Amino acid sequence: MSQLPDTHTAPTEGVPLLEEEVVLENIHPSYLTWWKPLLATAFLALIGIPGMLAGNLGESLPIVALAALIGGYVYMSRKNSRYVVTNERVYKKYGWIRRTTTEARIEDIHSLTTDETILGRLLNEGVVQIDSTGASGLVGLPGTRNHEQFANIIRDQQQQ
């Protein structure tokens, strides 16, 4: 079992386990998955904070409050999102306000793809794409840190 930097010790946090199922990896997606709302947060903060420091609270406070709300949404969305690999399946729980779960049984996975951008290569993160038979079909795991190691854990389970 490899130890990824973003691995969490709570093996079942919000993940319903099957009987005799063992958690091998349990990670959060990267914050870069939410790069658009984070960019909006930074932009609004750069507009609002100088105004607040200059004493224009009436105009700047709503802008800073909106930045805080967007930033809080991103934080809570990431905190409530998980990618889990067990000895039986790959499980994806995503979102905070709108929660989506997808899973693929290890024996049903027939294709595994990894993808990384130039920025992803610098930050050692990418996308793991799982193609499985059955109802789950394609399962995308964007913002996976150490995505090659994560994919190798799935490959190792397929060999067993």
PDB file of C-alpha atoms in Angstrom:
ATOM      1  CA  MET A   1       0.000   0.000   0.000  1.00  0.00           C
ATOM      2  CA  SER A   2       1.546   3.306  -1.030  1.00  0.00           C
ATOM      3  CA  GLN A   3       1.304   6.386   1.104  1.00  0.00           C
ATOM      4  CA  LEU A   4       0.199   9.426  -0.912  1.00  0.00           C
ATOM      5  CA  PRO A   5       0.806  12.900   0.570  1.00  0.00           C
ATOM      6  CA  ASP A   6      -2.922  13.717   0.619  1.00  0.00           C
ATOM      7  CA  THR A   7      -3.968  10.349   2.089  1.00  0.00           C
ATOM      8  CA  HIS A   8      -6.283  10.556   5.056  1.00  0.00           C
ATOM      9  CA  THR A   9      -6.233   8.234   8.023  1.00  0.00           C
ATOM     10  CA  ALA A  10     -10.034   8.117   8.403  1.00  0.00           C
ATOM     11  CA  PRO A  11     -10.600   5.067   6.184  1.00  0.00           C
ATOM     12  CA  THR A  12     -14.399   5.160   6.048  1.00  0.00           C
ATOM     13  CA  GLU A  13     -15.298   8.835   6.451  1.00  0.00           C
ATOM     14  CA  GLY A  14     -18.688   9.002   4.732  1.00  0.00           C
ATOM     15  CA  VAL A  15     -18.022   5.896   2.643  1.00  0.00           C
ATOM     16  CA  PRO A  16     -20.287   2.879   3.154  1.00  0.00           C
ATOM     17  CA  LEU A  17     -18.051  -0.186   3.174  1.00  0.00           C
ATOM     18  CA  LEU A  18     -19.065  -3.672   2.121  1.00  0.00           C
ATOM     19  CA  GLU A  19     -18.438  -6.662   4.369  1.00  0.00           C
ATOM     20  CA  GLU A  20     -14.689  -7.479   4.554  1.00  0.00           C
ATOM     21  CA  GLU A  21     -13.827  -4.501   2.335  1.00  0.00           C
ATOM     22  CA  VAL A  22     -10.447  -2.884   3.015  1.00  0.00           C
ATOM     23  CA  VAL A  23      -9.675   0.752   2.173  1.00  0.00           C
ATOM     24  CA  LEU A  24      -6.390   1.131   0.280  1.00  0.00           C
ATOM     25  CA  GLU A  25      -6.551   4.846  -0.580  1.00  0.00           C
ATOM     26  CA  ASN A  26      -8.848   7.614   0.566  1.00  0.00           C
ATOM     27  CA  ILE A  27      -8.003  11.070  -0.800  1.00  0.00           C
ATOM     28  CA  HIS A  28      -9.572  14.446  -1.461  1.00  0.00           C
ATOM     29  CA  PRO A  29      -9.396  15.938  -4.958  1.00  0.00           C
ATOM     30  CA  SER A  30      -6.974  18.818  -5.405  1.00  0.00           C
ATOM     31  CA  TYR A  31      -8.112  22.403  -4.851  1.00  0.00           C
ATOM     32  CA  LEU A  32      -7.205  23.021  -8.505  1.00  0.00           C
ATOM     33  CA  THR A  33     -10.342  21.090  -9.436  1.00  0.00           C
ATOM     34  CA  TRP A  34     -12.178  24.272  -8.386  1.00  0.00           C
ATOM     35  CA  TRP A  35      -9.803  26.688 -10.107  1.00  0.00           C
ATOM     36  CA  LYS A  36     -12.564  28.853 -11.616  1.00  0.00           C
ATOM     37  CA  PRO A  37     -14.355  29.676  -8.339  1.00  0.00           C
ATOM     38  CA  LEU A  38     -10.975  30.108  -6.621  1.00  0.00           C
ATOM     39  CA  LEU A  39      -9.939  32.586  -9.311  1.00  0.00           C
ATOM     40  CA  ALA A  40     -13.227  34.467  -8.788  1.00  0.00           C
ATOM     41  CA  THR A  41     -12.583  34.477  -5.021  1.00  0.00           C
ATOM     42  CA  ALA A  42      -9.108  35.924  -5.480  1.00  0.00           C
ATOM     43  CA  PHE A  43     -10.378  38.555  -7.928  1.00  0.00           C
ATOM     44  CA  LEU A  44     -13.182  39.665  -5.607  1.00  0.00           C
ATOM     45  CA  ALA A  45     -10.834  39.751  -2.619  1.00  0.00           C
ATOM     46  CA  LEU A  46      -8.333  41.876  -4.566  1.00  0.00           C
ATOM     47  CA  ILE A  47     -11.110  44.334  -5.339  1.00  0.00           C
ATOM     48  CA  GLY A  48     -12.788  44.353  -1.931  1.00  0.00           C
ATOM     49  CA  ILE A  49      -9.997  44.214   0.638  1.00  0.00           C
ATOM     50  CA  PRO A  50      -8.183  47.400  -0.463  1.00  0.00           C
ATOM     51  CA  GLY A  51     -11.521  49.228  -0.370  1.00  0.00           C
ATOM     52  CA  MET A  52     -12.175  47.989   3.151  1.00  0.00           C
ATOM     53  CA  LEU A  53      -8.707  49.097   4.252  1.00  0.00           C
ATOM     54  CA  ALA A  54      -9.398  52.514   2.730  1.00  0.00           C
ATOM     55  CA  GLY A  55     -12.550  52.794   4.846  1.00  0.00           C
ATOM     56  CA  ASN A  56     -15.179  52.139   2.158  1.00  0.00           C
ATOM     57  CA  LEU A  57     -17.010  49.443   4.113  1.00  0.00           C
ATOM     58  CA  GLY A  58     -20.399  50.025   2.491  1.00  0.00           C
ATOM     59  CA  GLU A  59     -19.112  49.310  -1.005  1.00  0.00           C
ATOM     60  CA  SER A  60     -16.416  46.756  -0.189  1.00  0.00           C
ATOM     61  CA  LEU A  61     -18.021  44.566   2.462  1.00  0.00           C
ATOM     62  CA  PRO A  62     -20.496  42.871   0.059  1.00  0.00           C
ATOM     63  CA  ILE A  63     -17.649  42.091  -2.365  1.00  0.00           C
ATOM     64  CA  VAL A  64     -15.491  40.581   0.388  1.00  0.00           C
ATOM     65  CA  ALA A  65     -18.498  38.676   1.763  1.00  0.00           C
ATOM     66  CA  LEU A  66     -19.167  37.200  -1.698  1.00  0.00           C
ATOM     67  CA  ALA A  67     -15.500  36.190  -1.958  1.00  0.00           C
ATOM     68  CA  ALA A  68     -15.753  34.514   1.462  1.00  0.00           C
ATOM     69  CA  LEU A  69     -18.922  32.656   0.437  1.00  0.00           C
ATOM     70  CA  ILE A  70     -17.364  31.347  -2.769  1.00  0.00           C
ATOM     71  CA  GLY A  71     -14.182  30.362  -0.921  1.00  0.00           C
ATOM     72  CA  GLY A  72     -16.239  28.631   1.766  1.00  0.00           C
ATOM     73  CA  TYR A  73     -18.178  26.727  -0.878  1.00  0.00           C
ATOM     74  CA  VAL A  74     -14.928  25.491  -2.444  1.00  0.00           C
ATOM     75  CA  TYR A  75     -13.530  24.461   0.945  1.00  0.00           C
ATOM     76  CA  MET A  76     -16.682  22.553   1.916  1.00  0.00           C
ATOM     77  CA  SER A  77     -16.997  20.934  -1.530  1.00  0.00           C
ATOM     78  CA  ARG A  78     -13.429  19.624  -1.356  1.00  0.00           C
ATOM     79  CA  LYS A  79     -13.806  18.544   2.256  1.00  0.00           C
ATOM     80  CA  ASN A  80     -16.899  16.516   1.343  1.00  0.00           C
ATOM     81  CA  SER A  81     -15.408  14.963  -1.808  1.00  0.00           C
ATOM     82  CA  ARG A  82     -13.461  11.696  -1.755  1.00  0.00           C
ATOM     83  CA  TYR A  83     -11.805   9.240  -4.083  1.00  0.00           C
ATOM     84  CA  VAL A  84     -11.556   5.838  -2.426  1.00  0.00           C
ATOM     85  CA  VAL A  85      -9.930   2.640  -3.655  1.00  0.00           C
ATOM     86  CA  THR A  86     -10.717  -0.550  -1.768  1.00  0.00           C
ATOM     87  CA  ASN A  87      -9.887  -4.155  -2.466  1.00  0.00           C
ATOM     88  CA  GLU A  88     -13.386  -4.441  -4.038  1.00  0.00           C
ATOM     89  CA  ARG A  89     -14.130  -1.159  -5.851  1.00  0.00           C
ATOM     90  CA  VAL A  90     -13.308   2.429  -6.718  1.00  0.00           C
ATOM     91  CA  TYR A  91     -15.722   4.861  -5.061  1.00  0.00           C
ATOM     92  CA  LYS A  92     -16.160   8.548  -5.882  1.00  0.00           C
ATOM     93  CA  LYS A  93     -18.144  10.866  -3.620  1.00  0.00           C
ATOM     94  CA  TYR A  94     -18.245  14.400  -4.969  1.00  0.00           C
ATOM     95  CA  GLY A  95     -19.792  17.678  -3.880  1.00  0.00           C
ATOM     96  CA  TRP A  96     -21.276  19.357  -0.872  1.00  0.00           C
ATOM     97  CA  ILE A  97     -24.558  20.951  -1.853  1.00  0.00           C
ATOM     98  CA  ARG A  98     -25.222  18.529  -4.685  1.00  0.00           C
ATOM     99  CA  ARG A  99     -23.638  15.199  -3.769  1.00  0.00           C
ATOM    100  CA  THR A 100     -22.930  12.581  -6.403  1.00  0.00           C
ATOM    101  CA  THR A 101     -21.540   9.107  -5.797  1.00  0.00           C
ATOM    102  CA  THR A 102     -20.204   6.738  -8.426  1.00  0.00           C
ATOM    103  CA  GLU A 103     -18.498   3.412  -8.012  1.00  0.00           C
ATOM    104  CA  ALA A 104     -16.916   0.755 -10.175  1.00  0.00           C
ATOM    105  CA  ARG A 105     -16.112  -2.748  -9.012  1.00  0.00           C
ATOM    106  CA  ILE A 106     -12.455  -3.647  -9.532  1.00  0.00           C
ATOM    107  CA  GLU A 107     -13.313  -6.726 -11.629  1.00  0.00           C
ATOM    108  CA  ASP A 108     -15.529  -4.603 -13.922  1.00  0.00           C
ATOM    109  CA  ILE A 109     -12.779  -2.133 -14.841  1.00  0.00           C
ATOM    110  CA  HIS A 110     -11.534  -2.850 -18.353  1.00  0.00           C
ATOM    111  CA  SER A 111      -9.747   0.421 -19.130  1.00  0.00           C
ATOM    112  CA  LEU A 112      -7.765   2.867 -17.015  1.00  0.00           C
ATOM    113  CA  THR A 113      -6.416   6.145 -18.382  1.00  0.00           C
ATOM    114  CA  THR A 114      -4.355   8.874 -16.753  1.00  0.00           C
ATOM    115  CA  ASP A 115      -4.059  12.398 -18.080  1.00  0.00           C
ATOM    116  CA  GLU A 116      -2.103  15.435 -16.956  1.00  0.00           C
ATOM    117  CA  THR A 117      -1.682  18.986 -18.164  1.00  0.00           C
ATOM    118  CA  ILE A 118       1.590  20.889 -18.072  1.00  0.00           C
ATOM    119  CA  LEU A 119       0.495  22.506 -14.789  1.00  0.00           C
ATOM    120  CA  GLY A 120      -0.567  19.089 -13.525  1.00  0.00           C
ATOM    121  CA  ARG A 121       2.861  17.701 -14.334  1.00  0.00           C
ATOM    122  CA  LEU A 122       4.461  20.478 -12.276  1.00  0.00           C
ATOM    123  CA  LEU A 123       2.082  19.862  -9.355  1.00  0.00           C
ATOM    124  CA  ASN A 124       2.111  16.048  -9.711  1.00  0.00           C
ATOM    125  CA  GLU A 125      -1.619  15.751 -10.234  1.00  0.00           C
ATOM    126  CA  GLY A 126      -3.895  14.682 -13.027  1.00  0.00           C
ATOM    127  CA  VAL A 127      -7.051  12.866 -13.990  1.00  0.00           C
ATOM    128  CA  VAL A 128      -7.655   9.154 -13.592  1.00  0.00           C
ATOM    129  CA  GLN A 129     -10.354   7.945 -15.982  1.00  0.00           C
ATOM    130  CA  ILE A 130     -11.894   4.530 -15.327  1.00  0.00           C
ATOM    131  CA  ASP A 131     -13.976   2.748 -17.943  1.00  0.00           C
ATOM    132  CA  SER A 132     -15.968  -0.140 -16.569  1.00  0.00           C
ATOM    133  CA  THR A 133     -18.693  -2.461 -17.702  1.00  0.00           C
ATOM    134  CA  GLY A 134     -22.047  -2.228 -16.033  1.00  0.00           C
ATOM    135  CA  ALA A 135     -24.001   0.764 -14.852  1.00  0.00           C
ATOM    136  CA  SER A 136     -21.107   3.003 -13.829  1.00  0.00           C
ATOM    137  CA  GLY A 137     -19.508   3.342 -17.279  1.00  0.00           C
ATOM    138  CA  LEU A 138     -16.913   6.121 -17.217  1.00  0.00           C
ATOM    139  CA  VAL A 139     -15.723   7.374 -13.845  1.00  0.00           C
ATOM    140  CA  GLY A 140     -13.516  10.473 -13.974  1.00  0.00           C
ATOM    141  CA  LEU A 141     -11.387  11.411 -10.980  1.00  0.00           C
ATOM    142  CA  PRO A 142     -10.090  14.944 -11.710  1.00  0.00           C
ATOM    143  CA  GLY A 143      -7.537  16.575  -9.437  1.00  0.00           C
ATOM    144  CA  THR A 144      -5.972  13.309  -8.264  1.00  0.00           C
ATOM    145  CA  ARG A 145      -2.620  13.916  -6.591  1.00  0.00           C
ATOM    146  CA  ASN A 146       0.009  11.341  -7.554  1.00  0.00           C
ATOM    147  CA  HIS A 147      -2.439  10.069 -10.150  1.00  0.00           C
ATOM    148  CA  GLU A 148      -0.039   7.455 -11.546  1.00  0.00           C
ATOM    149  CA  GLN A 149       0.426   5.883  -8.099  1.00  0.00           C
ATOM    150  CA  PHE A 150      -3.336   6.034  -7.548  1.00  0.00           C
ATOM    151  CA  ALA A 151      -3.898   4.233 -10.873  1.00  0.00           C
ATOM    152  CA  ASN A 152      -1.242   1.661  -9.980  1.00  0.00           C
ATOM    153  CA  ILE A 153      -3.117   0.777  -6.786  1.00  0.00           C
ATOM    154  CA  ILE A 154      -6.155  -0.028  -8.936  1.00  0.00           C
ATOM    155  CA  ARG A 155      -4.004  -2.041 -11.369  1.00  0.00           C
ATOM    156  CA  ASP A 156      -2.474  -3.994  -8.463  1.00  0.00           C
ATOM    157  CA  GLN A 157      -5.950  -4.886  -7.198  1.00  0.00           C
ATOM    158  CA  GLN A 158      -6.972  -6.072 -10.649  1.00  0.00           C
ATOM    159  CA  GLN A 159      -4.061  -8.523 -10.681  1.00  0.00           C
ATOM    160  CA  GLN A 160      -5.043 -10.081  -7.363  1.00  0.00           C
TER     161      GLN A 160
END
